[in-house]
C-alpha cells in the first residue's frame, strides 16, 4: 500500500524541473498597479506618513500607496476642491505633510491630507505675485521652507508658503545673470543649500532649437550663473538640455543631459568631466549607448541617483538603466533587451525616487511600468541540483567533501574545485549504492558515512572512501537480526555511539561490529508497510530517551531504552522532523505545524507566530550558530529567533519559490545553511541573508472614537498630530476607540507584519489583520499604553507606543472623592450632633421619668415620713422629757459630786497641814492653808 509520504514524494517528482538558477543581487520587482490605472508614472514622492505618491500623465492624476492599498485622487468637475486636472506631470511632498501636484495647463495644486481639500494656484495676469505659468514640470522645497516651481515655458518660481506669493525668475536675453531658458525641467538643492535649475527638453516638438542650460542660483543677489555647452571646451556640458542633477554621499556632483551626457562637475571651477560611452570598455563609467528613438525625442539621461549601497544609478530615455559601483569602478547595464542581466522588461526610464528605507523606485515610459529595487537586499543563493533533480539530504563529510542525496543517488562534491561524483545503484557492479533516493545521511563519530536509501531495493549503506564502494545492509526475511525494512528514511547516532535506523517498517538499533539489528516498533499492532511505524526522524534527549517521529499519522513516540517501551504523543500527526535545540528544548516539526515539548506537563504545544497567530507547516529544521531555528516549509523558509518570540519568513522576495520545499535541512561546518528543494538547493549564511537593516517605520495614521475620526487641535482629544503625539486623553464615555496605523517598509511590503498590545488591558500581543486597525470596546477608565511592534520582510523589528488616558466620570474623580469625604465628614458630624442631641433628650426624658418616679417615691416617703415623724415626735417628746429629767438629775449630780470631791480634798489638805504643824514645818503648813 502506498503511503501518504510516497504521494508527497510523487508530487515532488512531478514538479521537478532541470536548470541551474543563480539569484541576482539586483532584482527589479514590478509593482502591480490597479487595472484602471494608466501605465505612465511621471513622478514619485513620499510623504511624512510614509505613503508613496505617484502622478500620471493620464488617469488617475494622483495615486497614494501605503504598501497595501491604493487610493486615487482625480478631478471632479462638480467639486472645486478636487484635483485641478488629471494630467499631472510632477508630485512633491513637503516637510509639513502637504502634497504638491504640478498639472499640465491647469496650474499648481496643494493637497492637505488633514482636510482632504485641494488648493489651486494658477497664473493671473492681473496679479504679479501669482505663479508665472500653469504647466508645471518640477517642484522642490528648500531648507528654508520656500517652494521652487519649474514651469514648461514660463521660467522658475519661488513661492512663500506662508503668504502664497510667487517670485518669478525668467530668461532675459539682455541679462546674462538671468535664467538660461524658460523651460525648467529639473530642480535640485545641494548639501550647501544652493539651488540648481536644469533647463531644456529632449522632445523635439517642445524644444526644436535644443536650448537649455544648467543654472546656479545666487541667493544673495537673486541672479543665476549659467553653465552651457561650448563646442570649443571639452570641459563644458556636452549638451544644453539638462534633465538630471545629483550630489552623491561622497560629494560628487553629477549632471545628466540629452545625448551621451553623463558629467561630473567641479563646482569650484565650474568645469565638467564628460563620461562618454566606449563600446570597447562597457564596464567603464558612462551611460549606455545612445539609442535612436521614434523621431519625436532624443535619448537623454532621465535621472541620476544613489542606492543604499552607495552605487550610482543612471537612467536613460532610450536604453535602460546602469548601476555604477564607485569602489570597484565598474558599471552594470540593465534593460528590457533579451540579453539583459535583469528582469527589467522596459528600456525607457522616466523617473527615480528613493524611499526612506532605501528602496529605489523607477518608472518607465514607452511601455509603462513601475519597478522597485532594494540594493541592500541579499537574495538567497539557489543552486540547481547536479542532475536536474531534487535534493533530499545533505551532510558535511571529511574535508574537502560534502554529500548530497538526490533522486538519482549520492553526490560527492569537492568544495575546493566544485567537482562532483555521482554514486548510483548498479546491480551489475559490486559495491555500488543499494537503491536510490538517499533520504538518510549520517557522518558518525568515527567519520564514517552512512547512507540510507529507499528506491529500487533500498537499504543501509556504509561508504568506504578509500575504495569508493559501499557495504550494504538489507532486509532478509530468513534472518531475524537483519534490517527490519529496506526503505531507510533516517539514521541517527546516540550519545553511546549506538546507531539507530528509521525505516518504513519501524526502528532498528544496529550492532555495527556484528552487523545485526534489534527491532523496535512504536506501534506493534500496525503491520501495514508505511503505516504508523514509518520512522523519519530521531533525537536523543539529556535523559537518553529516544524520541521518534513517524509519518503517516504516527505522531511522536518516546522510547525508553531500558524498558524498550514507547510512550506516544501527538496522535494522528505526521511528523517530518525532530530537533533538540541548544537550550535543550525539544521541537517536533509536523505537516500541521511546529510543536514544542513541555516537560512540566509532559505534552507538546503548537508553536504559533506571535505576529500572525498562525502555525508553521514544518518539513525540516536546523539550528544556526546563533541559536536561531530555521524551518523549511511549504510556504518558504522561516527563521525563529533565539528568544523564540519573533518569526521571519523568507520566500519569493528572497528568491525562494513558495511551494514544496524538500524534507532536508542541514548546516555545513562553516555555518552555511543548506535547504533542499525540488530543483536543487538553497544555501546561505544566516547572518547575511538580511542585509537591509533599516527598521520599518510605524506610523499612526488615524484615531477614531466611536467611529468618528479625530483631528488634532484646541479642544480635541489630540493636542498635536498623531505623528508627534505622545498621549491621547479620552473621557469615560469614549471607551470605544480604534487606532489605524501603517508599517512602512517597501522592500517587500507584503512580508511586513505587526502586532499590537494595550498595556494594562490586553493579556499579550495581538496579531494585526489586513486592515491594520486596532479596535477596542468598553475600555474602563485608567492609564494605558498602546504598543505597536512591527517587522519588515527582512526580519528587522521596530516598536512605537502612545499613552492612552481614559478619565473617570466626574463622580469618580479625585475632587469628587474629596467632596465625598467632606460630605461624609459633614454628614458624620451632623449625625453625631443629632445623635448627641437625641441622646441628651433621651437622657432628659429618662431623668424626668426618674425624677418623677423619685418624686413619687419621695412623696410616698414623705407621707410615710410624716406619719413616722408624728410617731417620732411623740416618742421624741417622751424621750426629750426623759432626757430633760436625766439632764436635770445630771446637772444636780455634778455640783453634788464637786462638793463631795472638794470636801474630800479639803479633808486631805487639813490632814497634811496638821502633819506639817506637828513636824514644825510652819512654812509648808502655811502653803497648804493658802491652797
mmCIF file of C-alpha atoms in Angstrom, residues 197-529:
data_model
loop_
_atom_site.group_PDB
_atom_site.id
_atom_site.type_symbol
_atom_site.label_atom_id
_atom_site.label_comp_id
_atom_site.label_asym_id
_atom_site.label_seq_id
_atom_site.Cartn_x
_atom_site.Cartn_y
_atom_site.Cartn_z
ATOM 1 C CA UNK A 197 17.904 74.521 -12.182
ATOM 2 C CA UNK A 198 18.241 72.373 -15.310
ATOM 3 C CA UNK A 199 16.527 73.702 -18.416
ATOM 4 C CA UNK A 200 15.601 72.311 -21.808
ATOM 5 C CA UNK A 201 13.777 69.267 -23.171
ATOM 6 C CA UNK A 202 14.761 66.285 -25.296
ATOM 7 C CA UNK A 203 11.366 66.302 -27.024
ATOM 8 C CA UNK A 204 11.877 67.848 -30.465
ATOM 9 C CA UNK A 205 8.392 69.335 -30.696
ATOM 10 C CA UNK A 206 8.950 71.125 -27.345
ATOM 11 C CA UNK A 207 12.487 72.353 -27.872
ATOM 12 C CA UNK A 208 13.435 72.113 -31.529
ATOM 13 C CA UNK A 209 16.374 74.503 -31.082
ATOM 14 C CA UNK A 210 17.820 72.332 -28.287
ATOM 15 C CA UNK A 211 18.212 75.162 -25.809
ATOM 16 C CA UNK A 212 18.558 74.815 -22.061
ATOM 17 C CA UNK A 213 21.441 75.041 -19.646
ATOM 18 C CA UNK A 214 22.460 74.462 -16.052
ATOM 19 C CA UNK A 215 21.721 77.356 -13.693
ATOM 20 C CA UNK A 216 23.136 78.046 -10.237
ATOM 21 C CA UNK A 217 21.070 80.418 -8.137
ATOM 22 C CA UNK A 218 22.887 83.093 -6.160
ATOM 23 C CA UNK A 219 20.606 83.765 -3.188
ATOM 24 C CA UNK A 220 22.368 86.966 -2.130
ATOM 25 C CA UNK A 221 21.786 88.699 -5.484
ATOM 26 C CA UNK A 222 18.806 86.792 -6.851
ATOM 27 C CA UNK A 223 20.768 86.072 -10.035
ATOM 28 C CA UNK A 224 21.990 82.940 -11.820
ATOM 29 C CA UNK A 225 25.318 81.614 -13.001
ATOM 30 C CA UNK A 226 24.881 79.746 -16.280
ATOM 31 C CA UNK A 227 26.766 76.654 -17.416
ATOM 32 C CA UNK A 228 26.317 75.989 -21.121
ATOM 33 C CA UNK A 229 27.642 73.807 -23.910
ATOM 34 C CA UNK A 230 30.738 75.186 -25.628
ATOM 35 C CA UNK A 231 31.901 73.408 -28.760
ATOM 36 C CA UNK A 232 35.445 74.569 -28.137
ATOM 37 C CA UNK A 233 35.592 73.441 -24.497
ATOM 38 C CA UNK A 234 35.638 69.734 -23.663
ATOM 39 C CA UNK A 235 35.096 70.645 -20.024
ATOM 40 C CA UNK A 236 31.714 72.216 -20.734
ATOM 41 C CA UNK A 237 28.381 70.418 -20.943
ATOM 42 C CA UNK A 238 28.110 68.064 -23.898
ATOM 43 C CA UNK A 239 24.503 69.209 -24.435
ATOM 44 C CA UNK A 240 22.452 72.092 -23.015
ATOM 45 C CA UNK A 241 19.322 70.082 -22.328
ATOM 46 C CA UNK A 242 19.747 69.251 -18.620
ATOM 47 C CA UNK A 243 17.390 66.692 -17.085
ATOM 48 C CA UNK A 244 19.304 65.224 -14.125
ATOM 49 C CA UNK A 245 21.238 66.801 -11.240
ATOM 50 C CA UNK A 246 22.503 64.908 -8.188
ATOM 51 C CA UNK A 247 25.102 65.110 -5.405
ATOM 52 C CA UNK A 248 26.141 61.731 -4.013
ATOM 53 C CA UNK A 249 27.249 60.778 -0.493
ATOM 54 C CA UNK A 250 30.891 61.338 -1.434
ATOM 55 C CA UNK A 251 30.164 64.917 -2.524
ATOM 56 C CA UNK A 252 30.484 64.182 -6.244
ATOM 57 C CA UNK A 253 28.195 66.414 -8.291
ATOM 58 C CA UNK A 254 26.539 64.699 -11.257
ATOM 59 C CA UNK A 255 24.806 66.296 -14.234
ATOM 60 C CA UNK A 256 22.901 64.401 -16.936
ATOM 61 C CA UNK A 257 21.895 65.877 -20.273
ATOM 62 C CA UNK A 258 20.500 64.787 -23.599
ATOM 63 C CA UNK A 259 22.711 62.645 -25.782
ATOM 64 C CA UNK A 260 25.782 60.956 -24.339
ATOM 65 C CA UNK A 261 25.668 63.440 -21.499
ATOM 66 C CA UNK A 262 26.922 61.949 -18.236
ATOM 67 C CA UNK A 263 29.038 64.511 -16.380
ATOM 68 C CA UNK A 264 30.689 65.096 -13.028
ATOM 69 C CA UNK A 265 31.171 68.751 -12.131
ATOM 70 C CA UNK A 266 33.802 70.629 -10.183
ATOM 71 C CA UNK A 267 31.617 73.327 -8.671
ATOM 72 C CA UNK A 268 34.611 75.362 -7.526
ATOM 73 C CA UNK A 269 35.928 75.814 -11.076
ATOM 74 C CA UNK A 270 32.660 75.354 -12.945
ATOM 75 C CA UNK A 271 34.205 72.663 -15.164
ATOM 76 C CA UNK A 272 32.804 69.303 -16.227
ATOM 77 C CA UNK A 273 34.277 65.894 -16.876
ATOM 78 C CA UNK A 274 32.421 64.018 -19.573
ATOM 79 C CA UNK A 275 31.931 60.261 -19.104
ATOM 80 C CA UNK A 276 31.104 59.082 -22.599
ATOM 81 C CA UNK A 277 30.225 55.592 -23.737
ATOM 82 C CA UNK A 278 33.007 53.373 -25.076
ATOM 83 C CA UNK A 279 31.803 50.084 -26.638
ATOM 84 C CA UNK A 280 35.282 48.652 -26.137
ATOM 85 C CA UNK A 281 35.027 49.286 -22.389
ATOM 86 C CA UNK A 282 31.376 48.566 -21.493
ATOM 87 C CA UNK A 283 32.139 48.462 -17.732
ATOM 88 C CA UNK A 284 33.674 51.928 -17.754
ATOM 89 C CA UNK A 285 31.720 54.757 -16.125
ATOM 90 C CA UNK A 286 29.240 56.082 -18.665
ATOM 91 C CA UNK A 287 25.651 55.934 -19.641
ATOM 92 C CA UNK A 288 24.738 53.078 -22.035
ATOM 93 C CA UNK A 289 24.917 53.640 -25.749
ATOM 94 C CA UNK A 290 22.614 56.335 -27.087
ATOM 95 C CA UNK A 291 19.611 54.893 -28.900
ATOM 96 C CA UNK A 292 17.803 56.455 -31.825
ATOM 97 C CA UNK A 293 14.188 56.902 -30.792
ATOM 98 C CA UNK A 294 10.967 57.387 -32.744
ATOM 99 C CA UNK A 295 11.725 60.790 -34.236
ATOM 100 C CA UNK A 296 9.910 62.944 -31.700
ATOM 101 C CA UNK A 297 12.563 62.787 -28.970
ATOM 102 C CA UNK A 298 16.269 62.388 -28.445
ATOM 103 C CA UNK A 299 17.715 59.900 -25.999
ATOM 104 C CA UNK A 300 18.756 61.570 -22.765
ATOM 105 C CA UNK A 301 19.685 60.855 -19.163
ATOM 106 C CA UNK A 302 16.427 60.920 -17.213
ATOM 107 C CA UNK A 303 17.783 60.593 -13.680
ATOM 108 C CA UNK A 304 20.920 60.116 -11.596
ATOM 109 C CA UNK A 305 20.595 58.835 -8.037
ATOM 110 C CA UNK A 306 22.317 56.718 -5.392
ATOM 111 C CA UNK A 307 21.190 53.491 -3.721
ATOM 112 C CA UNK A 308 21.695 52.246 -0.171
ATOM 113 C CA UNK A 309 24.994 50.620 -1.143
ATOM 114 C CA UNK A 310 26.250 53.979 -2.440
ATOM 115 C CA UNK A 311 26.135 52.826 -6.048
ATOM 116 C CA UNK A 312 25.145 55.382 -8.696
ATOM 117 C CA UNK A 313 22.152 54.719 -10.938
ATOM 118 C CA UNK A 314 21.902 56.398 -14.354
ATOM 119 C CA UNK A 315 18.561 56.179 -16.121
ATOM 120 C CA UNK A 316 18.100 56.833 -19.817
ATOM 121 C CA UNK A 317 15.131 57.555 -22.019
ATOM 122 C CA UNK A 318 16.092 55.050 -24.690
ATOM 123 C CA UNK A 319 18.466 52.403 -23.366
ATOM 124 C CA UNK A 320 17.638 51.210 -19.873
ATOM 125 C CA UNK A 321 19.471 51.947 -16.668
ATOM 126 C CA UNK A 322 23.042 51.468 -15.436
ATOM 127 C CA UNK A 323 24.441 50.921 -11.957
ATOM 128 C CA UNK A 324 27.958 52.153 -11.183
ATOM 129 C CA UNK A 325 29.903 50.977 -8.118
ATOM 130 C CA UNK A 326 32.487 53.610 -7.125
ATOM 131 C CA UNK A 327 34.530 51.112 -5.104
ATOM 132 C CA UNK A 328 35.062 48.667 -7.965
ATOM 133 C CA UNK A 329 34.705 51.354 -10.658
ATOM 134 C CA UNK A 330 32.533 49.004 -12.677
ATOM 135 C CA UNK A 331 29.150 49.548 -14.213
ATOM 136 C CA UNK A 332 26.324 47.099 -14.909
ATOM 137 C CA UNK A 333 23.702 47.757 -17.559
ATOM 138 C CA UNK A 334 20.048 46.666 -17.215
ATOM 139 C CA UNK A 335 17.426 46.975 -19.906
ATOM 140 C CA UNK A 336 14.462 45.273 -21.471
ATOM 141 C CA UNK A 337 16.640 43.559 -24.063
ATOM 142 C CA UNK A 338 16.583 39.774 -24.155
ATOM 143 C CA UNK A 339 20.243 39.531 -23.228
ATOM 144 C CA UNK A 340 19.868 41.811 -20.195
ATOM 145 C CA UNK A 341 21.090 40.510 -16.839
ATOM 146 C CA UNK A 342 17.892 41.532 -15.070
ATOM 147 C CA UNK A 343 14.160 41.020 -15.068
ATOM 148 C CA UNK A 344 13.585 44.616 -16.166
ATOM 149 C CA UNK A 345 11.228 44.454 -19.137
ATOM 150 C CA UNK A 346 11.366 48.085 -20.323
ATOM 151 C CA UNK A 347 14.243 50.172 -21.629
ATOM 152 C CA UNK A 348 12.765 53.670 -21.439
ATOM 153 C CA UNK A 349 13.056 55.111 -17.935
ATOM 154 C CA UNK A 350 11.486 58.365 -16.768
ATOM 155 C CA UNK A 351 11.786 58.997 -13.023
ATOM 156 C CA UNK A 352 13.551 57.615 -9.953
ATOM 157 C CA UNK A 353 12.974 58.106 -6.258
ATOM 158 C CA UNK A 354 14.491 56.519 -3.138
ATOM 159 C CA UNK A 355 12.111 55.946 -0.232
ATOM 160 C CA UNK A 356 13.317 56.248 3.337
ATOM 161 C CA UNK A 357 14.212 52.585 3.914
ATOM 162 C CA UNK A 358 16.487 52.636 0.846
ATOM 163 C CA UNK A 359 14.216 51.142 -1.811
ATOM 164 C CA UNK A 360 14.752 52.634 -5.256
ATOM 165 C CA UNK A 361 11.600 53.253 -7.318
ATOM 166 C CA UNK A 362 11.974 53.533 -11.101
ATOM 167 C CA UNK A 363 9.222 54.397 -13.545
ATOM 168 C CA UNK A 364 9.405 53.580 -17.244
ATOM 169 C CA UNK A 365 7.875 55.402 -20.151
ATOM 170 C CA UNK A 366 7.282 53.872 -23.546
ATOM 171 C CA UNK A 367 5.741 50.620 -22.319
ATOM 172 C CA UNK A 368 4.802 51.997 -18.917
ATOM 173 C CA UNK A 369 5.547 50.424 -15.571
ATOM 174 C CA UNK A 370 6.845 50.915 -12.056
ATOM 175 C CA UNK A 371 9.707 48.924 -10.525
ATOM 176 C CA UNK A 372 11.307 48.624 -7.112
ATOM 177 C CA UNK A 373 14.924 47.780 -6.382
ATOM 178 C CA UNK A 374 16.270 47.086 -2.920
ATOM 179 C CA UNK A 375 20.018 47.169 -3.398
ATOM 180 C CA UNK A 376 20.587 46.285 0.257
ATOM 181 C CA UNK A 377 18.534 43.141 -0.131
ATOM 182 C CA UNK A 378 20.599 39.977 -0.436
ATOM 183 C CA UNK A 379 18.804 37.115 -2.116
ATOM 184 C CA UNK A 380 19.228 33.538 -1.044
ATOM 185 C CA UNK A 381 21.555 31.678 -3.377
ATOM 186 C CA UNK A 382 19.787 28.895 -5.232
ATOM 187 C CA UNK A 383 21.854 26.268 -6.977
ATOM 188 C CA UNK A 384 20.309 23.854 -9.429
ATOM 189 C CA UNK A 385 20.909 20.254 -8.460
ATOM 190 C CA UNK A 386 23.638 18.237 -10.024
ATOM 191 C CA UNK A 387 21.432 16.132 -12.247
ATOM 192 C CA UNK A 388 18.458 18.464 -12.525
ATOM 193 C CA UNK A 389 16.624 16.748 -9.729
ATOM 194 C CA UNK A 390 15.510 17.320 -6.172
ATOM 195 C CA UNK A 391 17.902 17.373 -3.201
ATOM 196 C CA UNK A 392 16.746 15.035 -0.454
ATOM 197 C CA UNK A 393 19.505 15.268 2.126
ATOM 198 C CA UNK A 394 22.843 16.867 2.950
ATOM 199 C CA UNK A 395 25.798 16.144 5.209
ATOM 200 C CA UNK A 396 29.300 17.500 5.584
ATOM 201 C CA UNK A 397 31.940 14.853 5.003
ATOM 202 C CA UNK A 398 35.586 14.865 5.911
ATOM 203 C CA UNK A 399 37.246 17.833 4.193
ATOM 204 C CA UNK A 400 37.018 18.762 1.443
ATOM 205 C CA UNK A 401 33.871 16.784 0.676
ATOM 206 C CA UNK A 402 30.176 17.391 1.065
ATOM 207 C CA UNK A 403 27.464 14.867 0.246
ATOM 208 C CA UNK A 404 24.025 15.429 -1.229
ATOM 209 C CA UNK A 405 21.273 12.876 -1.578
ATOM 210 C CA UNK A 406 19.356 13.372 -4.796
ATOM 211 C CA UNK A 407 16.717 11.316 -6.557
ATOM 212 C CA UNK A 408 19.265 9.522 -8.721
ATOM 213 C CA UNK A 409 21.724 8.673 -5.960
ATOM 214 C CA UNK A 410 24.503 10.174 -3.833
ATOM 215 C CA UNK A 411 26.583 13.165 -4.939
ATOM 216 C CA UNK A 412 30.083 13.709 -3.582
ATOM 217 C CA UNK A 413 31.177 17.330 -4.077
ATOM 218 C CA UNK A 414 34.698 18.628 -3.650
ATOM 219 C CA UNK A 415 34.298 22.074 -2.067
ATOM 220 C CA UNK A 416 37.699 23.199 -3.298
ATOM 221 C CA UNK A 417 37.287 22.702 -7.026
ATOM 222 C CA UNK A 418 33.463 22.162 -7.058
ATOM 223 C CA UNK A 419 33.923 18.871 -8.868
ATOM 224 C CA UNK A 420 31.249 16.246 -8.269
ATOM 225 C CA UNK A 421 30.878 12.485 -8.454
ATOM 226 C CA UNK A 422 27.574 10.637 -8.552
ATOM 227 C CA UNK A 423 27.113 7.223 -6.906
ATOM 228 C CA UNK A 424 24.118 5.291 -8.195
ATOM 229 C CA UNK A 425 22.513 1.903 -7.755
ATOM 230 C CA UNK A 426 24.061 -0.515 -10.229
ATOM 231 C CA UNK A 427 23.108 -4.146 -9.678
ATOM 232 C CA UNK A 428 25.798 -5.234 -12.119
ATOM 233 C CA UNK A 429 28.540 -3.510 -10.175
ATOM 234 C CA UNK A 430 29.575 -4.944 -6.806
ATOM 235 C CA UNK A 431 29.994 -2.372 -4.051
ATOM 236 C CA UNK A 432 27.626 0.105 -5.647
ATOM 237 C CA UNK A 433 24.979 2.007 -3.742
ATOM 238 C CA UNK A 434 21.979 -0.167 -2.930
ATOM 239 C CA UNK A 435 18.987 1.816 -4.122
ATOM 240 C CA UNK A 436 18.404 5.463 -4.907
ATOM 241 C CA UNK A 437 16.565 8.303 -3.152
ATOM 242 C CA UNK A 438 19.043 8.578 -0.238
ATOM 243 C CA UNK A 439 16.918 10.285 2.394
ATOM 244 C CA UNK A 440 19.188 9.284 5.269
ATOM 245 C CA UNK A 441 22.743 10.617 5.506
ATOM 246 C CA UNK A 442 24.947 10.466 8.604
ATOM 247 C CA UNK A 443 28.591 11.082 9.337
ATOM 248 C CA UNK A 444 29.165 9.275 12.621
ATOM 249 C CA UNK A 445 31.636 9.910 15.449
ATOM 250 C CA UNK A 446 34.238 7.785 13.650
ATOM 251 C CA UNK A 447 33.914 9.870 10.452
ATOM 252 C CA UNK A 448 32.101 7.051 8.669
ATOM 253 C CA UNK A 449 29.474 7.957 6.098
ATOM 254 C CA UNK A 450 26.186 6.086 6.288
ATOM 255 C CA UNK A 451 23.630 6.294 3.508
ATOM 256 C CA UNK A 452 20.009 5.166 3.784
ATOM 257 C CA UNK A 453 18.117 4.673 0.547
ATOM 258 C CA UNK A 454 14.593 3.601 -0.277
ATOM 259 C CA UNK A 455 14.169 3.289 -4.010
ATOM 260 C CA UNK A 456 14.846 0.226 -6.151
ATOM 261 C CA UNK A 457 15.774 -2.153 -3.368
ATOM 262 C CA UNK A 458 16.941 0.361 -0.831
ATOM 263 C CA UNK A 459 18.821 -0.441 2.336
ATOM 264 C CA UNK A 460 21.550 0.869 4.614
ATOM 265 C CA UNK A 461 24.968 1.585 3.119
ATOM 266 C CA UNK A 462 28.384 2.205 4.660
ATOM 267 C CA UNK A 463 30.711 4.166 2.383
ATOM 268 C CA UNK A 464 34.399 3.282 2.066
ATOM 269 C CA UNK A 465 36.188 6.450 0.920
ATOM 270 C CA UNK A 466 39.340 4.575 0.041
ATOM 271 C CA UNK A 467 37.718 2.131 -2.374
ATOM 272 C CA UNK A 468 34.777 4.409 -3.209
ATOM 273 C CA UNK A 469 32.456 1.467 -2.611
ATOM 274 C CA UNK A 470 29.578 0.651 -0.288
ATOM 275 C CA UNK A 471 28.824 -2.127 2.145
ATOM 276 C CA UNK A 472 25.076 -2.695 2.103
ATOM 277 C CA UNK A 473 22.734 -3.971 4.824
ATOM 278 C CA UNK A 474 19.321 -5.099 3.686
ATOM 279 C CA UNK A 475 16.302 -6.907 4.991
ATOM 280 C CA UNK A 476 16.426 -10.705 4.801
ATOM 281 C CA UNK A 477 13.168 -12.396 5.817
ATOM 282 C CA UNK A 478 15.161 -15.522 6.761
ATOM 283 C CA UNK A 479 17.392 -13.646 9.222
ATOM 284 C CA UNK A 480 15.641 -12.150 12.229
ATOM 285 C CA UNK A 481 18.593 -9.868 13.018
ATOM 286 C CA UNK A 482 18.718 -8.331 9.556
ATOM 287 C CA UNK A 483 17.448 -4.838 8.787
ATOM 288 C CA UNK A 484 13.739 -4.571 9.570
ATOM 289 C CA UNK A 485 12.949 -2.880 6.255
ATOM 290 C CA UNK A 486 14.806 -1.731 3.141
ATOM 291 C CA UNK A 487 13.268 1.736 2.865
ATOM 292 C CA UNK A 488 15.591 3.724 5.130
ATOM 293 C CA UNK A 489 14.472 7.256 5.907
ATOM 294 C CA UNK A 490 16.823 8.407 8.652
ATOM 295 C CA UNK A 491 19.979 7.415 10.516
ATOM 296 C CA UNK A 492 20.934 8.622 13.988
ATOM 297 C CA UNK A 493 23.851 8.084 16.368
ATOM 298 C CA UNK A 494 23.149 8.433 20.091
ATOM 299 C CA UNK A 495 25.483 9.549 22.878
ATOM 300 C CA UNK A 496 26.688 5.960 23.384
ATOM 301 C CA UNK A 497 27.620 5.676 19.696
ATOM 302 C CA UNK A 498 24.721 3.351 19.030
ATOM 303 C CA UNK A 499 23.394 3.527 15.502
ATOM 304 C CA UNK A 500 19.625 3.820 15.013
ATOM 305 C CA UNK A 501 17.929 3.354 11.673
ATOM 306 C CA UNK A 502 14.428 4.578 10.858
ATOM 307 C CA UNK A 503 12.630 2.611 8.179
ATOM 308 C CA UNK A 504 9.175 2.314 6.712
ATOM 309 C CA UNK A 505 8.554 -0.742 8.876
ATOM 310 C CA UNK A 506 9.888 0.524 12.191
ATOM 311 C CA UNK A 507 13.029 1.329 14.140
ATOM 312 C CA UNK A 508 16.279 -0.632 14.307
ATOM 313 C CA UNK A 509 19.236 -0.467 16.675
ATOM 314 C CA UNK A 510 22.378 -1.674 14.954
ATOM 315 C CA UNK A 511 25.302 -3.591 16.363
ATOM 316 C CA UNK A 512 27.850 -2.253 13.916
ATOM 317 C CA UNK A 513 30.527 -4.781 14.811
ATOM 318 C CA UNK A 514 28.245 -7.768 14.154
ATOM 319 C CA UNK A 515 26.105 -6.150 11.505
ATOM 320 C CA UNK A 516 22.987 -7.174 13.448
ATOM 321 C CA UNK A 517 19.823 -5.260 14.166
ATOM 322 C CA UNK A 518 17.414 -5.181 17.104
ATOM 323 C CA UNK A 519 13.878 -4.238 16.101
ATOM 324 C CA UNK A 520 11.524 -1.749 17.786
ATOM 325 C CA UNK A 521 8.062 -0.902 16.603
ATOM 326 C CA UNK A 522 6.324 2.128 18.102
ATOM 327 C CA UNK A 523 3.005 0.554 17.086
ATOM 328 C CA UNK A 524 3.357 -3.256 17.109
ATOM 329 C CA UNK A 525 -0.291 -3.687 16.190
ATOM 330 C CA UNK A 526 0.188 -1.721 12.951
ATOM 331 C CA UNK A 527 1.572 -4.194 10.396
ATOM 332 C CA UNK A 528 0.969 -2.086 7.278
ATOM 333 C CA UNK A 529 4.137 -1.131 5.422
#
